[in-house]
mmCIF file of C-alpha atoms in Angstrom:
data_model
loop_
_atom_site.group_PDB
_atom_site.id
_atom_site.type_symbol
_atom_site.label_atom_id
_atom_site.label_comp_id
_atom_site.label_asym_id
_atom_site.label_seq_id
_atom_site.Cartn_x
_atom_site.Cartn_y
_atom_site.Cartn_z
ATOM 1 C CA MET A 1 166.597 58.118 -52.574
ATOM 2 C CA THR A 2 163.746 56.351 -54.357
ATOM 3 C CA GLN A 3 160.814 58.716 -54.812
ATOM 4 C CA THR A 4 158.000 56.373 -53.815
ATOM 5 C CA ALA A 5 154.451 57.495 -53.109
ATOM 6 C CA TRP A 6 155.242 57.247 -49.408
ATOM 7 C CA VAL A 7 158.235 59.561 -49.803
ATOM 8 C CA HIS A 8 156.225 62.036 -51.875
ATOM 9 C CA MET A 9 153.534 62.197 -49.171
ATOM 10 C CA LEU A 10 155.851 62.595 -46.172
ATOM 11 C CA GLY A 11 154.440 65.539 -44.255
ATOM 12 C CA GLY A 12 150.953 64.897 -45.592
ATOM 13 C CA SER A 13 148.221 62.507 -44.523
ATOM 14 C CA VAL A 14 145.536 60.096 -45.686
ATOM 15 C CA GLU A 15 142.153 60.940 -44.177
ATOM 16 C CA TYR A 16 138.503 59.894 -44.459
ATOM 17 C CA VAL A 17 135.849 62.601 -44.524
ATOM 18 C CA GLU A 18 132.256 61.721 -43.691
ATOM 19 C CA SER A 19 129.401 63.621 -45.326
ATOM 20 C CA GLU A 20 125.679 62.990 -45.522
ATOM 21 C CA ASN A 21 125.853 60.371 -48.271
ATOM 22 C CA TYR A 22 129.516 59.542 -48.765
ATOM 23 C CA ARG A 23 132.721 58.517 -47.071
ATOM 24 C CA THR A 24 135.576 60.119 -48.983
ATOM 25 C CA ARG A 25 139.199 59.050 -48.873
ATOM 26 C CA THR A 26 141.507 61.993 -49.418
ATOM 27 C CA LEU A 27 145.177 62.804 -49.481
ATOM 28 C CA LYS A 28 145.764 66.029 -47.566
ATOM 29 C CA ALA A 29 148.706 68.386 -47.340
ATOM 30 C CA GLY A 30 148.987 71.763 -45.689
ATOM 31 C CA ASP A 31 146.445 73.742 -43.711
ATOM 32 C CA GLY A 32 144.888 77.149 -43.489
ATOM 33 C CA GLU A 33 141.626 79.021 -43.240
ATOM 34 C CA LYS A 34 141.283 80.024 -46.875
ATOM 35 C CA PRO A 35 139.177 77.963 -49.290
ATOM 36 C CA PRO A 36 141.113 74.770 -50.023
ATOM 37 C CA LEU A 37 142.378 73.440 -53.328
ATOM 38 C CA VAL A 38 140.483 70.255 -54.205
ATOM 39 C CA LEU A 39 142.030 68.063 -56.913
ATOM 40 C CA LEU A 40 139.849 65.666 -58.900
ATOM 41 C CA HIS A 41 141.128 62.637 -60.832
ATOM 42 C CA GLY A 42 139.905 61.058 -64.054
ATOM 43 C CA ILE A 43 137.652 58.084 -64.712
ATOM 44 C CA GLY A 44 138.927 54.916 -63.078
ATOM 45 C CA GLY A 45 141.497 56.894 -61.139
ATOM 46 C CA HIS A 46 142.175 57.657 -57.493
ATOM 47 C CA ALA A 47 143.772 60.250 -55.245
ATOM 48 C CA GLU A 48 147.300 59.047 -56.060
ATOM 49 C CA THR A 49 146.883 60.802 -59.400
ATOM 50 C CA TYR A 50 148.293 63.799 -57.499
ATOM 51 C CA VAL A 51 150.673 62.077 -55.106
ATOM 52 C CA ARG A 52 153.674 63.890 -56.602
ATOM 53 C CA ASN A 53 151.966 67.269 -56.336
ATOM 54 C CA MET A 54 150.482 67.478 -52.862
ATOM 55 C CA LEU A 55 153.462 68.675 -50.822
ATOM 56 C CA PRO A 56 154.951 71.066 -53.414
ATOM 57 C CA LEU A 57 151.575 72.776 -53.817
ATOM 58 C CA ALA A 58 150.865 72.924 -50.090
ATOM 59 C CA GLU A 59 154.319 74.271 -49.238
ATOM 60 C CA ALA A 60 153.894 77.141 -51.680
ATOM 61 C CA LEU A 61 150.236 77.775 -50.823
ATOM 62 C CA ASP A 62 150.763 77.943 -47.085
ATOM 63 C CA ASP A 63 147.450 79.686 -46.445
ATOM 64 C CA ARG A 64 145.179 76.796 -47.499
ATOM 65 C CA ALA A 65 144.974 72.994 -47.441
ATOM 66 C CA VAL A 66 145.311 70.861 -50.553
ATOM 67 C CA TYR A 67 143.111 67.772 -50.966
ATOM 68 C CA ALA A 68 143.127 65.054 -53.615
ATOM 69 C CA ILE A 69 140.074 62.846 -53.299
ATOM 70 C CA ASP A 70 138.869 59.473 -54.482
ATOM 71 C CA PHE A 71 135.653 60.159 -56.391
ATOM 72 C CA VAL A 72 132.574 58.255 -55.289
ATOM 73 C CA GLY A 73 132.845 54.740 -56.758
ATOM 74 C CA HIS A 74 136.627 55.001 -56.975
ATOM 75 C CA GLY A 75 139.560 54.032 -54.794
ATOM 76 C CA TYR A 76 138.527 53.686 -51.154
ATOM 77 C CA SER A 77 135.665 56.179 -51.105
ATOM 78 C CA SER A 78 132.059 54.971 -50.898
ATOM 79 C CA ARG A 79 131.304 52.661 -53.823
ATOM 80 C CA PRO A 80 127.513 52.418 -54.010
ATOM 81 C CA THR A 81 125.886 50.395 -56.764
ATOM 82 C CA ASP A 82 122.520 52.171 -56.502
ATOM 83 C CA ILE A 83 123.543 55.464 -58.158
ATOM 84 C CA ASP A 84 124.023 56.109 -61.867
ATOM 85 C CA TYR A 85 127.490 57.729 -61.797
ATOM 86 C CA HIS A 86 126.494 60.531 -64.106
ATOM 87 C CA ILE A 87 128.427 63.803 -64.060
ATOM 88 C CA THR A 88 125.835 65.234 -61.682
ATOM 89 C CA ASP A 89 126.533 62.447 -59.165
ATOM 90 C CA TYR A 90 130.217 63.407 -59.045
ATOM 91 C CA MET A 91 129.206 67.048 -58.705
ATOM 92 C CA ASP A 92 127.004 66.191 -55.714
ATOM 93 C CA HIS A 93 129.884 64.253 -54.148
ATOM 94 C CA VAL A 94 132.335 67.151 -54.478
ATOM 95 C CA GLU A 95 129.813 69.626 -53.062
ATOM 96 C CA GLU A 96 129.185 67.405 -50.045
ATOM 97 C CA PHE A 97 132.930 66.984 -49.528
ATOM 98 C CA VAL A 98 133.642 70.719 -49.561
ATOM 99 C CA HIS A 99 130.837 71.406 -47.096
ATOM 100 C CA ALA A 100 131.937 68.524 -44.857
ATOM 101 C CA LEU A 101 135.314 70.237 -44.574
ATOM 102 C CA GLY A 102 133.497 73.259 -43.149
ATOM 103 C CA HIS A 103 133.959 75.446 -46.246
ATOM 104 C CA ASP A 104 131.387 77.155 -48.411
ATOM 105 C CA SER A 105 133.615 77.061 -51.479
ATOM 106 C CA ALA A 106 136.896 75.724 -52.838
ATOM 107 C CA HIS A 107 139.300 75.984 -55.733
ATOM 108 C CA ILE A 108 138.236 72.950 -57.761
ATOM 109 C CA HIS A 109 140.727 71.645 -60.297
ATOM 110 C CA GLY A 110 140.539 68.335 -62.119
ATOM 111 C CA GLU A 111 142.048 66.297 -64.905
ATOM 112 C CA SER A 112 140.007 64.473 -67.541
ATOM 113 C CA LEU A 113 136.676 63.474 -65.916
ATOM 114 C CA GLY A 114 137.735 65.637 -62.973
ATOM 115 C CA GLY A 115 138.062 68.631 -65.277
ATOM 116 C CA TRP A 116 134.607 67.960 -66.710
ATOM 117 C CA VAL A 117 133.181 67.900 -63.168
ATOM 118 C CA ALA A 118 135.116 71.025 -62.129
ATOM 119 C CA GLY A 119 133.935 72.878 -65.223
ATOM 120 C CA ARG A 120 130.300 71.893 -64.783
ATOM 121 C CA LEU A 121 130.439 72.943 -61.132
ATOM 122 C CA GLY A 122 131.794 76.316 -62.218
ATOM 123 C CA LEU A 123 128.968 76.660 -64.713
ATOM 124 C CA ASP A 124 126.084 75.220 -62.686
ATOM 125 C CA ARG A 125 127.079 75.864 -59.047
ATOM 126 C CA PRO A 126 129.394 78.893 -59.157
ATOM 127 C CA GLU A 127 128.775 79.701 -55.491
ATOM 128 C CA LEU A 128 130.759 76.554 -54.634
ATOM 129 C CA VAL A 129 133.759 77.396 -56.817
ATOM 130 C CA GLU A 130 136.522 79.949 -56.317
ATOM 131 C CA THR A 131 138.530 78.979 -59.393
ATOM 132 C CA VAL A 132 138.318 76.194 -61.960
ATOM 133 C CA GLY A 133 141.166 74.004 -63.198
ATOM 134 C CA LEU A 134 140.706 72.165 -66.512
ATOM 135 C CA ILE A 135 143.590 69.724 -66.941
ATOM 136 C CA THR A 136 143.384 67.591 -70.116
ATOM 137 C CA THR A 137 139.665 68.008 -69.575
ATOM 138 C CA SER A 138 136.808 65.880 -70.844
ATOM 139 C CA GLY A 139 133.417 67.378 -71.619
ATOM 140 C CA VAL A 140 134.415 68.954 -74.913
ATOM 141 C CA TYR A 141 133.945 66.203 -77.501
ATOM 142 C CA HIS A 142 130.648 67.408 -78.974
ATOM 143 C CA ILE A 143 130.898 71.109 -78.274
ATOM 144 C CA ASP A 144 129.381 73.164 -81.095
ATOM 145 C CA THR A 145 132.291 75.189 -82.457
ATOM 146 C CA SER A 146 130.379 76.501 -85.489
ATOM 147 C CA GLY A 147 133.110 75.281 -87.790
ATOM 148 C CA ASP A 148 136.000 76.847 -85.845
ATOM 149 C CA VAL A 149 137.370 73.358 -85.097
ATOM 150 C CA GLU A 150 137.693 70.655 -87.749
ATOM 151 C CA GLU A 151 135.360 67.682 -87.335
ATOM 152 C CA ASP A 152 138.429 65.408 -87.532
ATOM 153 C CA ALA A 153 139.566 66.749 -84.158
ATOM 154 C CA LYS A 154 136.242 65.733 -82.624
ATOM 155 C CA ALA A 155 136.391 62.291 -84.277
ATOM 156 C CA GLU A 156 139.948 61.691 -83.011
ATOM 157 C CA SER A 157 138.850 62.721 -79.521
ATOM 158 C CA ILE A 158 136.031 60.159 -79.512
ATOM 159 C CA GLU A 159 138.362 57.471 -80.870
ATOM 160 C CA GLY A 160 140.685 58.099 -77.942
ATOM 161 C CA ILE A 161 137.841 57.650 -75.466
ATOM 162 C CA GLU A 162 136.737 54.449 -77.198
ATOM 163 C CA ASP A 163 140.301 53.117 -76.897
ATOM 164 C CA LEU A 164 140.305 53.896 -73.173
ATOM 165 C CA TYR A 165 136.932 52.172 -72.742
ATOM 166 C CA GLU A 166 138.125 49.046 -74.548
ATOM 167 C CA ARG A 167 141.295 48.815 -72.466
ATOM 168 C CA SER A 168 139.338 49.326 -69.259
ATOM 169 C CA MET A 169 136.653 46.745 -70.046
ATOM 170 C CA GLU A 170 139.255 44.174 -71.105
ATOM 171 C CA MET A 171 140.955 44.691 -67.765
ATOM 172 C CA LEU A 172 137.655 44.172 -65.920
ATOM 173 C CA ASP A 173 136.277 41.335 -68.055
ATOM 174 C CA GLU A 174 139.452 39.243 -68.215
ATOM 175 C CA GLU A 175 141.841 38.238 -65.470
ATOM 176 C CA LEU A 176 143.128 41.332 -63.662
ATOM 177 C CA THR A 177 146.767 40.834 -64.578
ATOM 178 C CA ARG A 178 149.578 43.276 -64.015
ATOM 179 C CA GLU A 179 150.031 43.462 -67.782
ATOM 180 C CA ARG A 180 146.423 44.594 -68.337
ATOM 181 C CA VAL A 181 146.615 47.168 -65.548
ATOM 182 C CA ALA A 182 149.854 48.512 -67.023
ATOM 183 C CA ASP A 183 148.288 48.662 -70.494
ATOM 184 C CA ARG A 184 145.351 50.662 -69.133
ATOM 185 C CA LEU A 185 147.723 53.051 -67.357
ATOM 186 C CA GLN A 186 150.043 53.457 -70.333
ATOM 187 C CA TRP A 187 147.196 55.314 -72.084
ATOM 188 C CA LEU A 188 147.950 58.174 -69.693
ATOM 189 C CA PHE A 189 151.646 58.583 -70.456
ATOM 190 C CA VAL A 190 154.220 59.412 -73.111
ATOM 191 C CA GLU A 191 157.018 57.731 -71.149
ATOM 192 C CA ASP A 192 156.802 54.218 -69.704
ATOM 193 C CA VAL A 193 154.321 53.986 -66.864
ATOM 194 C CA ASP A 194 155.758 54.102 -63.335
ATOM 195 C CA GLU A 195 155.973 50.587 -61.875
ATOM 196 C CA GLU A 196 154.787 51.639 -58.427
ATOM 197 C CA LEU A 197 151.711 53.238 -59.956
ATOM 198 C CA VAL A 198 150.881 49.891 -61.551
ATOM 199 C CA ASP A 199 151.180 48.283 -58.095
ATOM 200 C CA ILE A 200 148.909 50.893 -56.539
ATOM 201 C CA ARG A 201 146.220 50.600 -59.176
ATOM 202 C CA GLN A 202 146.295 46.794 -59.265
ATOM 203 C CA GLU A 203 145.825 46.728 -55.499
ATOM 204 C CA ILE A 204 142.865 49.124 -55.726
ATOM 205 C CA TYR A 205 141.279 47.287 -58.644
ATOM 206 C CA SER A 206 141.672 43.914 -56.946
ATOM 207 C CA GLN A 207 138.799 44.842 -54.609
ATOM 208 C CA GLN A 208 135.525 43.324 -55.743
ATOM 209 C CA ALA A 209 133.611 46.434 -54.650
ATOM 210 C CA ASN A 210 135.815 48.521 -56.907
ATOM 211 C CA GLN A 211 135.313 46.225 -59.885
ATOM 212 C CA ASP A 212 131.535 46.245 -59.414
ATOM 213 C CA ALA A 213 131.442 50.037 -59.288
ATOM 214 C CA MET A 214 133.831 50.390 -62.242
ATOM 215 C CA ARG A 215 131.482 48.510 -64.550
ATOM 216 C CA LEU A 216 128.694 50.959 -63.753
ATOM 217 C CA ILE A 217 131.037 53.916 -64.023
ATOM 218 C CA TYR A 218 132.357 53.078 -67.478
ATOM 219 C CA GLU A 219 128.930 52.209 -68.849
ATOM 220 C CA THR A 220 127.533 55.523 -67.646
ATOM 221 C CA PHE A 221 130.553 57.456 -68.884
ATOM 222 C CA VAL A 222 129.930 56.163 -72.391
ATOM 223 C CA GLU A 223 126.324 57.411 -72.061
ATOM 224 C CA ASP A 224 127.499 60.832 -70.857
ATOM 225 C CA VAL A 225 130.018 61.082 -73.687
ATOM 226 C CA LYS A 226 127.064 60.811 -76.083
ATOM 227 C CA ASP A 227 124.832 63.201 -74.108
ATOM 228 C CA GLU A 228 125.362 66.625 -75.602
ATOM 229 C CA GLU A 229 123.354 68.264 -72.806
ATOM 230 C CA MET A 230 126.169 67.543 -70.336
ATOM 231 C CA TYR A 231 128.877 69.137 -72.487
ATOM 232 C CA PHE A 232 130.195 72.640 -72.147
ATOM 233 C CA THR A 233 128.451 74.919 -74.645
ATOM 234 C CA THR A 234 129.867 77.990 -76.306
ATOM 235 C CA ALA A 235 127.137 80.211 -74.869
ATOM 236 C CA GLU A 236 127.605 79.159 -71.258
ATOM 237 C CA LEU A 237 131.418 79.257 -71.458
ATOM 238 C CA ARG A 238 131.184 82.877 -72.565
ATOM 239 C CA GLU A 239 129.101 83.657 -69.456
ATOM 240 C CA MET A 240 131.417 81.990 -66.911
ATOM 241 C CA ASP A 241 133.670 84.643 -65.420
ATOM 242 C CA LEU A 242 135.352 82.443 -62.803
ATOM 243 C CA PRO A 243 139.144 82.435 -63.128
ATOM 244 C CA THR A 244 139.976 79.250 -65.036
ATOM 245 C CA LEU A 245 143.343 77.539 -65.481
ATOM 246 C CA VAL A 246 143.451 75.463 -68.668
ATOM 247 C CA ILE A 247 146.328 73.014 -69.103
ATOM 248 C CA HIS A 248 146.493 70.705 -72.088
ATOM 249 C CA THR A 249 149.121 68.595 -73.856
ATOM 250 C CA GLU A 250 150.449 67.876 -77.323
ATOM 251 C CA HIS A 251 150.060 64.132 -76.792
ATOM 252 C CA ASN A 252 146.686 63.919 -75.078
ATOM 253 C CA PRO A 253 145.041 60.692 -76.322
ATOM 254 C CA SER A 254 141.443 61.922 -76.095
ATOM 255 C CA ALA A 255 140.366 65.576 -76.361
ATOM 256 C CA GLN A 256 142.461 67.157 -79.096
ATOM 257 C CA LYS A 257 144.166 70.458 -78.339
ATOM 258 C CA GLU A 258 142.091 72.340 -80.924
ATOM 259 C CA LEU A 259 138.930 71.685 -78.918
ATOM 260 C CA VAL A 260 140.476 72.778 -75.634
ATOM 261 C CA GLU A 261 141.999 75.873 -77.202
ATOM 262 C CA TYR A 262 138.512 76.720 -78.422
ATOM 263 C CA VAL A 263 137.176 76.360 -74.852
ATOM 264 C CA HIS A 264 139.923 78.684 -73.574
ATOM 265 C CA GLU A 265 139.093 81.269 -76.239
ATOM 266 C CA GLN A 266 135.428 81.367 -75.163
ATOM 267 C CA LEU A 267 136.139 81.824 -71.468
ATOM 268 C CA PRO A 268 136.402 85.484 -70.473
ATOM 269 C CA ASN A 269 138.842 84.892 -67.606
ATOM 270 C CA SER A 270 141.102 81.961 -68.476
ATOM 271 C CA GLU A 271 144.791 81.189 -68.687
ATOM 272 C CA TYR A 272 146.067 78.534 -71.109
ATOM 273 C CA HIS A 273 149.219 76.415 -71.173
ATOM 274 C CA LEU A 274 150.128 73.698 -73.652
ATOM 275 C CA TYR A 275 152.624 71.074 -72.441
ATOM 276 C CA GLU A 276 154.810 69.406 -75.045
ATOM 277 C CA HIS A 277 156.180 66.379 -73.209
ATOM 278 C CA SER A 278 153.195 64.686 -71.580
ATOM 279 C CA ALA A 279 150.010 62.851 -72.526
ATOM 280 C CA HIS A 280 146.990 62.687 -70.198
ATOM 281 C CA TRP A 281 148.773 63.297 -66.870
ATOM 282 C CA PRO A 282 150.818 66.513 -67.177
ATOM 283 C CA GLN A 283 150.744 66.863 -63.384
ATOM 284 C CA TRP A 284 152.894 63.697 -63.295
ATOM 285 C CA GLU A 285 155.058 63.838 -66.422
ATOM 286 C CA GLU A 286 155.753 67.596 -66.254
ATOM 287 C CA GLN A 287 155.190 68.108 -62.567
ATOM 288 C CA ASP A 288 157.532 71.082 -62.086
ATOM 289 C CA ARG A 289 155.794 73.045 -64.808
ATOM 290 C CA TYR A 290 152.379 72.062 -63.423
ATOM 291 C CA HIS A 291 153.401 73.264 -59.961
ATOM 292 C CA GLU A 292 154.705 76.564 -61.318
ATOM 293 C CA HIS A 293 151.540 77.328 -63.246
ATOM 294 C CA THR A 294 149.112 76.179 -60.540
ATOM 295 C CA ILE A 295 150.889 78.043 -57.754
ATOM 296 C CA ASP A 296 151.168 81.238 -59.793
ATOM 297 C CA PHE A 297 147.494 81.014 -60.791
ATOM 298 C CA LEU A 298 146.261 80.519 -57.227
ATOM 299 C CA GLN A 299 148.484 83.241 -55.861
ATOM 300 C CA LYS A 300 146.880 85.609 -58.385
ATOM 301 C CA HIS A 301 143.325 84.437 -57.861
ATOM 302 C CA GLY A 302 143.259 82.886 -54.385
ATOM 303 C CA ASP A 303 140.753 84.235 -51.890
#
């Protein structure tokens, strides 16, 4: 049987959640009264980032729902052009979403930009966060490591982000061809990109509202990458006692593993796993291992 997105989501649902300022599209699997697991994608992404993970996680965590959302400006969520799309805007969106579900808090895990948002929520709004998941996280490029990490690792991390920006802007500025969408997606993977994922993303990006928002999003992201005030700092990481799951990869094209290992070492209550066979999307390329670690972590630390 072909494992399409539809097959992966059988037993789950696509829903829209209304909050004060946003309409959020979400994939949902499972149910339960305990604080949910909310999964956040990276820049330019969408809820299908986790389409292979929703049911396996929900089946094992049968006491809580699992949600993967489209960030504001992404996918089929609200795509306003009158906000700046700074990290704080994504944080506001996630907080509204959790409260709109009727919960005071959630387990907030994210990859790339989603990890940056999850980490900043854990640092700045800990009352909202049960546990943090940092999956190939951003937000570490300029962290002051006091010489514990070579400057080359930071430079390589920034070069990776610049490559992503160039691929993304070429896709938006030129004709939105399947080849350009595939090239943008290939940045995420060691193996060849899944053809259905190319179809999904090309369909999403073909919307004019999405393209308009994406231009703002990428321009702001470049600003935030240069804004050291939005990065995790050594001092605040050492003060965050929330249970934190850190997953990184040998082949991540942006944040180098040395930086993320440094982040793990500063956190007083973190668990670290390095994946050898994936790039920016370990939840896709090494999904069984991702499920094992996430389920075990939440069973240990779940409310």
